[in-house]
Amino acid sequence: MTAPTIEPPQAPAPAPAQTPSPLTAPAPAPVTITADGAYAARLAHDGGSWFPERWTLDSPEPYAVPLPGNQPEEPGTEVLPMADGRVLIHRVVDGRHAFALLYPTGPGTGEVPLGAVDCGASRLSLLPPAPGGMCAYAIAVGESSTDLWLVAGGAFGPEHLAEIPGRCAGGVWLDAEGRILSLDRELDGRVKAVAVDLRRDGEVSPLLQIAEESDDRVLLADADSGLLLVRSDAPGHDRLGWGVLGGTRPVRFPECLRLPDCAAPAVTPFAIQPGQTLMPESCAVALRIDGAAGSRLGMWRPAERRLYQLAAPEGWLAGAGRWTRDGVLRLPYATGAVPCGVAEVEPPAPEGPPVAVAARPVPLQQAPLTGRAGVG
């Protein structure tokens, strides 16, 4: 991989205006929510151009604040909400990856340039919001290695943290401090989830290896309970499964998560209920179910081995949502009548008492899931 370079902060060049076809409305852009659920951000469209939009979710009534710049944004421009209410934006300008923090100021939008990264032909993308919300990270994927960057929260603009052998994707935070990151690494023709320790210069250690010849990915993790949601072809074809970080039991692949009318990748977990310390089997999990009729909402607990399917609220920004510690699922949505709303959904009551597990025996970064796949 060509050595990456950092360029000093400078004002990004304006992006050219994008004119949508008058015959087709653009699809809603995905929304990203901070780890604590207080803010969200997405690209919004006003019928003529794209612009960043920040949602405040922890107020009595959720509300959106537009953050337009001097020029419309390119479709696909990445935005990420920060814990202080600012929005990180990632623009591609003349082949460089420029970053800035946006914030509302009177009738306009304030912008703090953070600098740019030149990583050649590598594909650079933001990672999910980190716990704490004061730092933001990105990965640049090259032909044979992946560079990990701190793009917001550093002392002097973007900082190169580590070069990881292999092509990485995904990105799941395994702890509440934002220290240990799980990445799905493709190396020697196989995909295995690895743990990256940010406090040890990006030290990489094995995390998930269900079978030697399987492709094993981590999709979600909850630091309180240790519950992991994974996807693997170890059972013979691609399946959703679950395990416990640091646990001794093998990963299980519940039959209830196999839907006859949906391919395996079309059932995607997006939120785990927090606060269930040492009770991973009692955690409620929210899933997005994509089928021919559109997106539905799924709710499931590992202890019950039953998937509940519900109609998604109108205008749901599909695949986005957060659980409260009390077990209420909050789903952001936007309609013509309600441009910024949050629907609250409560899952069915648990069928039995909470199931506790033994304390995790080792620190997160030393706790790979091992063992052959079992079906539960």
Short mmCIF file of N, CA, C and O in Angstrom, two decimals, residues 167-267:
data_model
loop_
_atom_site.label_atom_id
_atom_site.label_comp_id
_atom_site.label_asym_id
_atom_site.label_seq_id
_atom_site.Cartn_x
_atom_site.Cartn_y
_atom_site.Cartn_z
N ARG A 167 -7.46 -6.82 4.17
CA ARG A 167 -8.50 -5.86 3.80
C ARG A 167 -9.61 -5.94 4.85
O ARG A 167 -10.21 -6.99 5.04
N CYS A 168 -9.86 -4.81 5.52
CA CYS A 168 -10.80 -4.80 6.65
C CYS A 168 -12.12 -4.13 6.26
O CYS A 168 -12.17 -3.26 5.40
N ALA A 169 -13.16 -4.54 6.96
CA ALA A 169 -14.49 -3.95 6.78
C ALA A 169 -15.20 -4.01 8.14
O ALA A 169 -14.64 -4.46 9.13
N GLY A 170 -16.45 -3.55 8.15
CA GLY A 170 -17.22 -3.59 9.38
C GLY A 170 -16.78 -2.52 10.35
O GLY A 170 -16.52 -1.37 9.97
N GLY A 171 -16.67 -2.87 11.60
CA GLY A 171 -16.31 -1.93 12.66
C GLY A 171 -17.32 -1.97 13.78
O GLY A 171 -18.41 -1.43 13.65
N VAL A 172 -16.98 -2.65 14.88
CA VAL A 172 -17.86 -2.78 16.04
C VAL A 172 -17.02 -2.50 17.29
O VAL A 172 -15.96 -3.10 17.47
N TRP A 173 -17.51 -1.60 18.15
CA TRP A 173 -16.81 -1.30 19.39
C TRP A 173 -17.16 -2.34 20.44
O TRP A 173 -18.33 -2.64 20.67
N LEU A 174 -16.13 -2.89 21.10
CA LEU A 174 -16.32 -3.98 22.03
C LEU A 174 -16.35 -3.56 23.49
O LEU A 174 -16.67 -4.38 24.35
N ASP A 175 -15.99 -2.32 23.79
CA ASP A 175 -15.96 -1.87 25.17
C ASP A 175 -16.59 -0.50 25.28
O ASP A 175 -16.90 0.14 24.28
N ALA A 176 -16.80 -0.05 26.50
CA ALA A 176 -17.46 1.24 26.74
C ALA A 176 -16.50 2.41 26.72
O ALA A 176 -16.94 3.55 26.80
N GLU A 177 -15.21 2.15 26.60
CA GLU A 177 -14.21 3.22 26.61
C GLU A 177 -13.73 3.60 25.22
O GLU A 177 -12.96 4.55 25.06
N GLY A 178 -14.13 2.86 24.20
CA GLY A 178 -13.66 3.15 22.85
C GLY A 178 -12.22 2.77 22.64
O GLY A 178 -11.51 3.41 21.87
N ARG A 179 -11.80 1.71 23.30
CA ARG A 179 -10.41 1.25 23.15
C ARG A 179 -10.29 0.07 22.20
O ARG A 179 -9.37 0.01 21.40
N ILE A 180 -11.20 -0.89 22.27
CA ILE A 180 -11.08 -2.13 21.52
C ILE A 180 -12.11 -2.13 20.38
O ILE A 180 -13.31 -2.00 20.60
N LEU A 181 -11.60 -2.28 19.18
CA LEU A 181 -12.42 -2.24 17.96
C LEU A 181 -12.35 -3.59 17.26
O LEU A 181 -11.27 -4.14 17.08
N SER A 182 -13.50 -4.10 16.88
CA SER A 182 -13.55 -5.32 16.07
C SER A 182 -13.66 -4.94 14.60
O SER A 182 -14.46 -4.10 14.22
N LEU A 183 -12.82 -5.57 13.77
CA LEU A 183 -12.87 -5.41 12.33
C LEU A 183 -12.93 -6.79 11.68
O LEU A 183 -12.35 -7.75 12.18
N ASP A 184 -13.63 -6.87 10.56
CA ASP A 184 -13.69 -8.10 9.78
C ASP A 184 -12.57 -8.06 8.75
O ASP A 184 -12.62 -7.26 7.81
N ARG A 185 -11.56 -8.91 8.94
CA ARG A 185 -10.37 -8.83 8.09
C ARG A 185 -10.32 -9.98 7.09
O ARG A 185 -10.42 -11.16 7.46
N GLU A 186 -10.18 -9.63 5.81
CA GLU A 186 -9.98 -10.62 4.77
C GLU A 186 -8.49 -10.81 4.56
O GLU A 186 -7.76 -9.89 4.18
N LEU A 187 -8.01 -12.02 4.80
CA LEU A 187 -6.59 -12.33 4.69
C LEU A 187 -6.45 -13.77 4.24
O LEU A 187 -7.09 -14.67 4.81
N ASP A 188 -5.65 -13.99 3.21
CA ASP A 188 -5.42 -15.33 2.67
C ASP A 188 -6.73 -16.01 2.27
O ASP A 188 -6.91 -17.23 2.45
N GLY A 189 -7.65 -15.23 1.73
CA GLY A 189 -8.88 -15.80 1.20
C GLY A 189 -9.97 -16.07 2.20
O GLY A 189 -11.04 -16.55 1.83
N ARG A 190 -9.75 -15.76 3.50
CA ARG A 190 -10.77 -15.98 4.52
C ARG A 190 -11.03 -14.69 5.28
O ARG A 190 -10.15 -13.84 5.41
N VAL A 191 -12.26 -14.56 5.79
CA VAL A 191 -12.64 -13.39 6.59
C VAL A 191 -12.78 -13.83 8.04
O VAL A 191 -13.57 -14.73 8.35
N LYS A 192 -12.02 -13.20 8.92
CA LYS A 192 -12.09 -13.46 10.35
C LYS A 192 -12.15 -12.13 11.09
O LYS A 192 -11.46 -11.19 10.74
N ALA A 193 -12.98 -12.06 12.13
CA ALA A 193 -13.03 -10.86 12.95
C ALA A 193 -11.80 -10.81 13.86
O ALA A 193 -11.43 -11.82 14.47
N VAL A 194 -11.18 -9.65 13.92
CA VAL A 194 -10.03 -9.44 14.79
C VAL A 194 -10.32 -8.27 15.72
O VAL A 194 -11.17 -7.42 15.44
N ALA A 195 -9.61 -8.22 16.85
CA ALA A 195 -9.73 -7.12 17.79
C ALA A 195 -8.51 -6.23 17.64
O ALA A 195 -7.37 -6.70 17.58
N VAL A 196 -8.74 -4.92 17.58
CA VAL A 196 -7.68 -3.93 17.43
C VAL A 196 -7.64 -3.08 18.69
O VAL A 196 -8.65 -2.47 19.07
N ASP A 197 -6.49 -3.05 19.35
CA ASP A 197 -6.32 -2.30 20.59
C ASP A 197 -5.75 -0.92 20.27
O ASP A 197 -4.58 -0.80 19.88
N LEU A 198 -6.55 0.13 20.41
CA LEU A 198 -6.11 1.46 20.03
C LEU A 198 -5.08 2.03 21.00
O LEU A 198 -4.38 2.98 20.66
N ARG A 199 -5.02 1.50 22.21
CA ARG A 199 -4.04 1.99 23.17
C ARG A 199 -2.70 1.29 23.05
O ARG A 199 -1.76 1.60 23.76
N ARG A 200 -2.63 0.30 22.20
CA ARG A 200 -1.39 -0.42 21.97
C ARG A 200 -0.97 -0.30 20.51
O ARG A 200 -0.59 -1.28 19.87
N ASP A 201 -1.08 0.91 19.98
CA ASP A 201 -0.65 1.20 18.61
C ASP A 201 -1.32 0.30 17.58
O ASP A 201 -0.71 -0.10 16.59
N GLY A 202 -2.59 -0.01 17.81
CA GLY A 202 -3.33 -0.81 16.84
C GLY A 202 -2.97 -2.28 16.85
O GLY A 202 -3.11 -2.96 15.84
N GLU A 203 -2.55 -2.79 17.99
CA GLU A 203 -2.20 -4.21 18.11
C GLU A 203 -3.41 -5.08 17.74
O GLU A 203 -4.52 -4.85 18.21
N VAL A 204 -3.18 -6.08 16.90
CA VAL A 204 -4.25 -6.94 16.38
C VAL A 204 -4.17 -8.31 17.02
O VAL A 204 -3.08 -8.90 17.14
N SER A 205 -5.32 -8.83 17.47
CA SER A 205 -5.38 -10.18 18.02
C SER A 205 -6.62 -10.88 17.50
O SER A 205 -7.62 -10.24 17.15
N PRO A 206 -6.59 -12.22 17.41
CA PRO A 206 -7.77 -12.96 16.93
C PRO A 206 -8.96 -12.74 17.85
O PRO A 206 -8.81 -12.63 19.06
N LEU A 207 -10.14 -12.68 17.27
CA LEU A 207 -11.36 -12.49 18.04
C LEU A 207 -12.37 -13.59 17.80
O LEU A 207 -12.92 -14.16 18.74
N LEU A 208 -12.62 -13.92 16.55
CA LEU A 208 -13.68 -14.88 16.22
C LEU A 208 -13.18 -15.84 15.15
O LEU A 208 -12.89 -15.42 14.03
N GLN A 209 -13.08 -17.12 15.50
CA GLN A 209 -12.73 -18.15 14.53
C GLN A 209 -13.55 -19.38 14.88
O GLN A 209 -13.17 -20.17 15.74
N ILE A 210 -14.68 -19.55 14.21
CA ILE A 210 -15.59 -20.64 14.52
C ILE A 210 -15.08 -21.95 13.94
O ILE A 210 -15.09 -22.98 14.59
N ALA A 211 -14.64 -21.90 12.71
CA ALA A 211 -14.04 -23.05 12.05
C ALA A 211 -12.89 -22.54 11.19
O ALA A 211 -12.88 -21.39 10.76
N GLU A 212 -11.94 -23.40 10.93
CA GLU A 212 -10.74 -22.95 10.20
C GLU A 212 -11.07 -22.43 8.82
O GLU A 212 -10.48 -21.45 8.35
N GLU A 213 -12.03 -23.04 8.15
CA GLU A 213 -12.34 -22.67 6.76
C GLU A 213 -13.56 -21.77 6.64
O GLU A 213 -14.03 -21.53 5.53
N SER A 214 -14.09 -21.25 7.74
CA SER A 214 -15.30 -20.43 7.67
C SER A 214 -14.96 -18.95 7.59
O SER A 214 -13.88 -18.51 8.00
N ASP A 215 -15.90 -18.17 7.05
CA ASP A 215 -15.84 -16.71 7.09
C ASP A 215 -16.69 -16.26 8.27
O ASP A 215 -17.89 -16.54 8.34
N ASP A 216 -16.06 -15.56 9.23
CA ASP A 216 -16.71 -15.21 10.49
C ASP A 216 -16.64 -13.71 10.72
O ASP A 216 -15.55 -13.15 10.82
N ARG A 217 -17.79 -13.07 10.84
CA ARG A 217 -17.86 -11.62 11.01
C ARG A 217 -18.62 -11.26 12.29
O ARG A 217 -19.59 -11.93 12.64
N VAL A 218 -18.20 -10.18 12.94
CA VAL A 218 -18.93 -9.64 14.08
C VAL A 218 -19.82 -8.50 13.59
O VAL A 218 -19.34 -7.57 12.93
N LEU A 219 -21.11 -8.54 13.91
CA LEU A 219 -22.07 -7.54 13.45
C LEU A 219 -22.41 -6.52 14.53
O LEU A 219 -22.58 -5.33 14.24
N LEU A 220 -22.55 -6.96 15.77
CA LEU A 220 -22.92 -6.10 16.89
C LEU A 220 -22.29 -6.64 18.15
O LEU A 220 -22.03 -7.84 18.27
N ALA A 221 -22.09 -5.74 19.13
CA ALA A 221 -21.59 -6.17 20.43
C ALA A 221 -22.18 -5.27 21.50
O ALA A 221 -22.46 -4.09 21.26
N ASP A 222 -22.37 -5.82 22.68
CA ASP A 222 -22.84 -5.05 23.83
C ASP A 222 -21.83 -5.21 24.95
O ASP A 222 -21.56 -6.33 25.40
N ALA A 223 -21.26 -4.08 25.40
CA ALA A 223 -20.21 -4.14 26.41
C ALA A 223 -20.74 -4.57 27.78
O ALA A 223 -20.00 -5.18 28.56
N ASP A 224 -22.00 -4.27 28.10
CA ASP A 224 -22.53 -4.61 29.42
C ASP A 224 -22.67 -6.11 29.60
O ASP A 224 -22.25 -6.67 30.62
N SER A 225 -23.28 -6.77 28.65
CA SER A 225 -23.57 -8.20 28.77
C SER A 225 -22.52 -9.09 28.11
O SER A 225 -22.42 -10.27 28.43
N GLY A 226 -21.76 -8.54 27.17
CA GLY A 226 -20.82 -9.35 26.40
C GLY A 226 -21.45 -10.05 25.21
O GLY A 226 -20.79 -10.82 24.51
N LEU A 227 -22.74 -9.78 24.94
CA LEU A 227 -23.41 -10.44 23.83
C LEU A 227 -22.82 -9.99 22.50
O LEU A 227 -22.63 -8.80 22.26
N LEU A 228 -22.53 -10.95 21.62
CA LEU A 228 -22.06 -10.67 20.27
C LEU A 228 -23.05 -11.26 19.28
O LEU A 228 -23.52 -12.38 19.44
N LEU A 229 -23.36 -10.51 18.24
CA LEU A 229 -24.12 -11.01 17.09
C LEU A 229 -23.14 -11.19 15.94
O LEU A 229 -22.38 -10.27 15.62
N VAL A 230 -23.14 -12.37 15.34
CA VAL A 230 -22.15 -12.70 14.32
C VAL A 230 -22.84 -13.24 13.08
O VAL A 230 -24.01 -13.63 13.11
N ARG A 231 -22.08 -13.26 11.99
CA ARG A 231 -22.53 -13.91 10.77
C ARG A 231 -21.41 -14.83 10.30
O ARG A 231 -20.25 -14.42 10.24
N SER A 232 -21.77 -16.07 9.99
CA SER A 232 -20.75 -17.06 9.62
C SER A 232 -21.35 -18.09 8.68
O SER A 232 -22.56 -18.37 8.72
N ASP A 233 -20.49 -18.67 7.85
CA ASP A 233 -20.91 -19.79 7.01
C ASP A 233 -20.42 -21.12 7.57
O ASP A 233 -20.42 -22.14 6.88
N ALA A 234 -20.01 -21.13 8.84
CA ALA A 234 -19.55 -22.37 9.47
C ALA A 234 -20.61 -23.47 9.47
O ALA A 234 -20.27 -24.65 9.34
N PRO A 235 -21.92 -23.16 9.60
CA PRO A 235 -22.92 -24.23 9.56
C PRO A 235 -23.13 -24.82 8.17
O PRO A 235 -23.96 -25.73 8.01
N GLY A 236 -22.44 -24.33 7.16
CA GLY A 236 -22.60 -24.82 5.81
C GLY A 236 -23.10 -23.77 4.85
O GLY A 236 -22.92 -23.89 3.64
N HIS A 237 -23.74 -22.72 5.37
CA HIS A 237 -24.16 -21.58 4.58
C HIS A 237 -24.27 -20.39 5.52
O HIS A 237 -24.22 -20.54 6.75
N ASP A 238 -24.41 -19.22 4.96
CA ASP A 238 -24.37 -17.99 5.74
C ASP A 238 -25.52 -17.95 6.74
O ASP A 238 -26.69 -18.06 6.37
N ARG A 239 -25.19 -17.76 8.06
CA ARG A 239 -26.21 -17.76 9.11
C ARG A 239 -25.91 -16.67 10.13
O ARG A 239 -24.75 -16.30 10.36
N LEU A 240 -26.96 -16.19 10.79
CA LEU A 240 -26.81 -15.31 11.94
C LEU A 240 -26.64 -16.16 13.19
O LEU A 240 -27.36 -17.17 13.37
N GLY A 241 -25.72 -15.75 14.06
CA GLY A 241 -25.50 -16.49 15.30
C GLY A 241 -25.19 -15.54 16.43
O GLY A 241 -25.08 -14.33 16.24
N TRP A 242 -25.04 -16.11 17.61
CA TRP A 242 -24.71 -15.29 18.77
C TRP A 242 -23.77 -16.05 19.70
O TRP A 242 -23.73 -17.27 19.73
N GLY A 243 -22.99 -15.28 20.44
CA GLY A 243 -22.07 -15.83 21.42
C GLY A 243 -21.83 -14.79 22.50
O GLY A 243 -22.39 -13.70 22.47
N VAL A 244 -20.98 -15.16 23.45
CA VAL A 244 -20.66 -14.27 24.57
C VAL A 244 -19.16 -14.04 24.58
O VAL A 244 -18.38 -15.00 24.59
N LEU A 245 -18.78 -12.79 24.57
CA LEU A 245 -17.37 -12.44 24.58
C LEU A 245 -16.72 -12.95 25.86
O LEU A 245 -17.11 -12.59 26.95
N GLY A 246 -15.72 -13.83 25.70
CA GLY A 246 -15.06 -14.42 26.85
C GLY A 246 -15.76 -15.64 27.39
O GLY A 246 -15.31 -16.24 28.36
N GLY A 247 -16.88 -16.05 26.77
CA GLY A 247 -17.60 -17.23 27.23
C GLY A 247 -16.94 -18.50 26.75
O GLY A 247 -16.06 -18.51 25.89
N THR A 248 -17.37 -19.64 27.29
CA THR A 248 -16.79 -20.93 26.94
C THR A 248 -17.69 -21.75 26.03
O THR A 248 -17.25 -22.77 25.48
N ARG A 249 -18.94 -21.34 25.87
CA ARG A 249 -19.85 -22.10 25.01
C ARG A 249 -19.65 -21.69 23.55
O ARG A 249 -19.30 -20.54 23.26
N PRO A 250 -19.88 -22.59 22.61
CA PRO A 250 -19.70 -22.24 21.20
C PRO A 250 -20.78 -21.29 20.70
O PRO A 250 -21.83 -21.11 21.32
N VAL A 251 -20.50 -20.66 19.58
CA VAL A 251 -21.48 -19.80 18.92
C VAL A 251 -22.68 -20.63 18.51
O VAL A 251 -22.55 -21.76 18.02
N ARG A 252 -23.87 -20.08 18.71
CA ARG A 252 -25.10 -20.78 18.34
C ARG A 252 -25.81 -20.05 17.21
O ARG A 252 -25.74 -18.82 17.12
N PHE A 253 -26.50 -20.81 16.37
CA PHE A 253 -27.18 -20.28 15.19
C PHE A 253 -28.66 -20.64 15.26
O PHE A 253 -29.07 -21.69 14.77
N PRO A 254 -29.48 -19.80 15.87
CA PRO A 254 -30.90 -20.15 16.08
C PRO A 254 -31.66 -20.32 14.78
O PRO A 254 -31.52 -19.53 13.84
N GLU A 255 -32.49 -21.33 14.76
CA GLU A 255 -33.33 -21.58 13.58
C GLU A 255 -34.32 -20.45 13.36
O GLU A 255 -34.72 -20.17 12.23
N CYS A 256 -34.75 -19.78 14.45
CA CYS A 256 -35.77 -18.74 14.30
C CYS A 256 -35.26 -17.54 13.52
O CYS A 256 -36.06 -16.73 13.04
N LEU A 257 -33.94 -17.39 13.38
CA LEU A 257 -33.39 -16.28 12.61
C LEU A 257 -33.23 -16.62 11.13
O LEU A 257 -32.73 -15.80 10.36
N ARG A 258 -33.66 -17.81 10.74
CA ARG A 258 -33.68 -18.19 9.32
C ARG A 258 -35.11 -17.99 8.82
O ARG A 258 -36.04 -18.67 9.25
N LEU A 259 -35.29 -17.05 7.91
CA LEU A 259 -36.62 -16.77 7.37
C LEU A 259 -36.71 -17.28 5.95
O LEU A 259 -35.84 -16.99 5.12
N PRO A 260 -37.76 -18.04 5.62
CA PRO A 260 -37.84 -18.65 4.29
C PRO A 260 -37.95 -17.64 3.16
O PRO A 260 -37.55 -17.93 2.03
N ASP A 261 -38.48 -16.44 3.43
CA ASP A 261 -38.68 -15.47 2.35
C ASP A 261 -37.57 -14.43 2.29
O ASP A 261 -37.67 -13.46 1.55
N CYS A 262 -36.50 -14.63 3.07
CA CYS A 262 -35.41 -13.65 3.08
C CYS A 262 -34.08 -14.37 2.98
O CYS A 262 -33.86 -15.40 3.63
N ALA A 263 -33.19 -13.83 2.17
CA ALA A 263 -31.82 -14.33 2.15
C ALA A 263 -31.15 -13.94 3.46
O ALA A 263 -31.54 -12.99 4.12
N ALA A 264 -30.08 -14.67 3.83
CA ALA A 264 -29.44 -14.45 5.12
C ALA A 264 -28.98 -13.00 5.32
O ALA A 264 -29.22 -12.44 6.39
N PRO A 265 -28.34 -12.36 4.32
CA PRO A 265 -27.91 -10.98 4.57
C PRO A 265 -29.06 -9.99 4.72
O PRO A 265 -28.85 -8.85 5.11
N ALA A 266 -30.31 -10.42 4.38
CA ALA A 266 -31.45 -9.49 4.47
C ALA A 266 -32.02 -9.41 5.88
O ALA A 266 -32.92 -8.63 6.12
N VAL A 267 -31.53 -10.20 6.81
CA VAL A 267 -31.92 -10.13 8.22
C VAL A 267 -30.71 -9.60 8.96
O VAL A 267 -29.72 -10.30 9.14
#
